[in-house]
Amino acid sequence: MTIQDYLDFVKSRNAHEPEFLQAVDEVILSIYPVLERHAEFRKLKLFERMTEPERLISFRVNWMDDQGEVQINRGYRVQMSSAIGPYKGGLRFHPSVNQSVLKFLAFEQIFKNALTGEPLGGGKGGSDFDPKGKSENEIMRFCQAFMGELARHIDHRTDVPAGDIGVGGREIGYLFGAYKKFTKEFSGVLTGKGIGWGGSLIRTEATGYGLVYFAEYMMQNIGSSLKGKTCLVSGSGNVSQYAIEKILHLGGKAITASDSNGFIVDESGITQEKLEFIKDLKNNRRGRIKEYADKYKGAVYQEISLTADHNPLWKIKADCAFPCATQNEVNEKDCHHLIKNGVKLLAEGANMPTTPEGINLLIDNGVMYAPGKASNAGGVATSGLEMTQNYMGTYWTQKEVDDKLHQIMKKIHEISLAAAKEYGKPGNYMVGANIAGFLKVARAMQAQGVI
Ligand code: NDP
């Protein structure tokens, strides 16, 4: 089969799912040489099987708002692959959630989880529920209603969800409480739990910290470091906050943050004190990033339009870029701006934030590019560490977890580079990460027979 045959096969079955097709395209382009080399993988149709969810659950979520009006949302869980462990992947609550978005995320999750070296399968879930503007009680009632259905499809050995966009520590708390009540079971069925009731230290920080550890290894690989480098960060949620923090720890300077309305540029750098303001603004007060520029007079705020042909945030001059908000937030035009300004590295904190045309442009122009499935794997890896602590009935110290996270990111960096080199694309992290993740899952599927 040619690459086009594989694409046609997946397209014929998922014609109306553009995000899912985009994610599959990227992977098949990278792993085709592996399929050419391994007739046994082709015969067993391993790639085709990976593109079909093992199970896809879609359900109604009814709940009552504060005005007493009944609301109807749609919930999902995509159980994509259990070849190397229980399904694992976050829950996203955002109005843009649909089957295509969750299938792309679940598909990416298969390879990301394999890269971590932990026994984690791939899954993803969520709802088109929009937490913005909802009261605390409405969020709680929604989480309880959502878990009312999801609880019958998950447990700590089968499928272990976590947070994602719109699902942070607060939502995990409500979801966990509901699961416990429905099932009479106190178990590690969710990760991202609070400290003191099963949560792991460093889980909150892990995706952002891991991203920056990975970027530091990329810089070291060319004899450099993040020290003294100016960095663009998009988003202002969980991943962005801890990416900014770790950039600071390593001596770099983050100068931007954003939300879906606009972004701030602070040329003097986001210090720890200013970062604490962002954390409080976003995590406790649910405010908008615009308020940063009201508080810190040296900073400038600019609105962004989600329908514009480029995002002016990526026009700001810097050495490194860390897109940490959402999918397809960096397009070809944005990449032209980044390249023109001499950016040396783009490492993805979000999932699939760069469009395929943008990625090609970056790589062709010698910008080091890290795909999210490698560079943001620290979050799920630490979720895996949380699961291990739950199974063992123990807690590890902050240092123990952080050291393990560091080692995992180092290993992902190494195996991605090694696979890229073996398949004739030295330095190409996208090809390397896809191949290394694919090989691990493929071998497990091969061993387990046609099921
Ligand atoms: P949060 O909900 O904490 O933050 C998301 C941020 O992105 C917010 O600043 C939000 O702004 C912004 N955003 C969301 N949608 C859009 C949009 N359409 N356009 C512009 N900005 C947008 O989510 P996380 O930080 O957890 O997740 C961010 C990304 O990282 C996602 O792609 C997620 O899949 C990925 N990721 C997360 C992991 C984790 O452990 N949390 C693990 C691995 C990947 P606003 O406040 O306006 O909504």
XYZ file of N, CA and C and ligand atoms in Angstrom, residues 92 94 112 132 164-166 203 207 235-239 258-260 282 288 306 324-326 349-351 376, ligand 1:
129
model
N -11.573 16.779 28.281
C -11.596 18.192 27.873
C -13.034 18.695 27.918
N -14.943 21.842 26.677
C -14.816 23.059 25.851
C -15.885 22.973 24.753
N 2.244 9.029 22.328
C 2.818 9.787 23.442
C 3.008 8.876 24.657
N -16.849 28.246 31.054
C -16.750 29.715 31.198
C -18.099 30.310 31.581
N -7.619 18.102 31.201
C -7.151 18.713 29.944
C -7.781 20.106 29.928
N -7.958 20.708 28.763
C -8.545 22.051 28.705
C -9.891 22.054 29.445
N -10.055 22.993 30.349
C -11.325 23.138 31.064
C -11.522 22.149 32.205
N 2.392 16.597 39.781
C 1.501 16.329 38.642
C 0.994 17.634 38.022
N 3.380 18.864 33.018
C 3.402 19.051 31.555
C 4.298 20.233 31.193
N -1.191 30.796 25.642
C -2.027 30.224 26.695
C -1.662 30.832 28.034
N -2.509 30.582 29.008
C -2.207 31.028 30.376
C -2.800 30.034 31.370
N -3.058 28.821 30.869
C -3.614 27.769 31.725
C -2.522 26.926 32.356
N -2.877 25.701 32.653
C -1.976 24.821 33.397
C -0.618 24.659 32.715
N -0.609 24.297 31.451
C 0.658 24.003 30.778
C 1.508 25.277 30.673
N -1.248 34.285 26.879
C -2.468 34.634 26.132
C -3.681 33.885 26.663
N -4.857 34.271 26.197
C -6.046 33.440 26.332
C -6.820 33.558 25.032
N -8.050 33.083 24.989
C -8.735 33.068 23.692
C -9.169 34.463 23.243
N -6.007 33.251 36.802
C -6.613 32.187 35.990
C -7.196 31.055 36.823
N -9.395 37.390 32.896
C -8.847 37.404 31.536
C -7.415 37.948 31.585
N -9.927 34.852 16.491
C -9.729 33.432 16.207
C -9.889 33.129 14.721
N 1.202 26.671 23.884
C 0.671 25.872 25.002
C -0.838 26.060 25.168
N -1.551 26.503 24.115
C -2.988 26.753 24.270
C -3.834 25.643 23.655
N -3.819 25.529 22.318
C -4.774 24.599 21.704
C -4.302 24.173 20.317
N 3.722 22.559 23.717
C 3.120 22.187 25.009
C 1.706 21.709 24.784
N 1.013 22.337 23.831
C -0.345 21.903 23.487
C -0.271 20.682 22.579
N -1.410 20.076 22.305
C -1.474 18.955 21.380
C -1.774 19.483 19.980
N 5.288 17.243 25.313
C 4.342 17.470 26.418
C 3.978 16.175 27.146
P -6.193 25.027 30.365
O -7.660 24.946 30.219
O -5.592 25.086 31.709
O -5.637 26.292 29.539
C -5.888 26.420 28.178
C -5.367 27.766 27.716
O -5.481 27.859 26.301
C -6.162 28.924 28.284
O -5.327 30.036 28.398
C -7.217 29.152 27.185
O -7.752 30.455 27.157
C -6.401 28.913 25.957
N -7.267 28.453 24.862
C -8.123 27.412 24.864
N -8.771 27.317 23.701
C -8.289 28.336 22.946
C -8.549 28.759 21.638
N -9.435 28.137 20.837
N -7.859 29.839 21.179
C -6.965 30.494 21.968
N -6.678 30.124 23.225
C -7.332 29.057 23.696
O -5.624 23.788 29.529
P -4.202 23.089 29.624
O -3.159 24.106 29.913
O -4.327 21.904 30.482
O -4.024 22.536 28.130
C -3.472 23.335 27.086
C -3.022 22.426 25.943
O -2.055 21.496 26.432
C -4.117 21.592 25.290
O -3.805 21.413 23.923
C -3.983 20.258 26.009
O -4.508 19.184 25.250
C -2.474 20.165 26.129
N -1.983 19.255 27.149
C -2.354 19.399 28.466
C -1.859 18.538 29.416
C -2.135 18.715 30.885
O -1.530 17.988 31.681
N -2.986 19.649 31.288
C -1.011 17.390 29.027
C -0.608 17.399 27.650
C -1.115 18.280 26.752
P -9.218 30.730 27.774
O -8.987 30.948 29.226
O -9.683 31.940 27.048
O -10.042 29.525 27.463
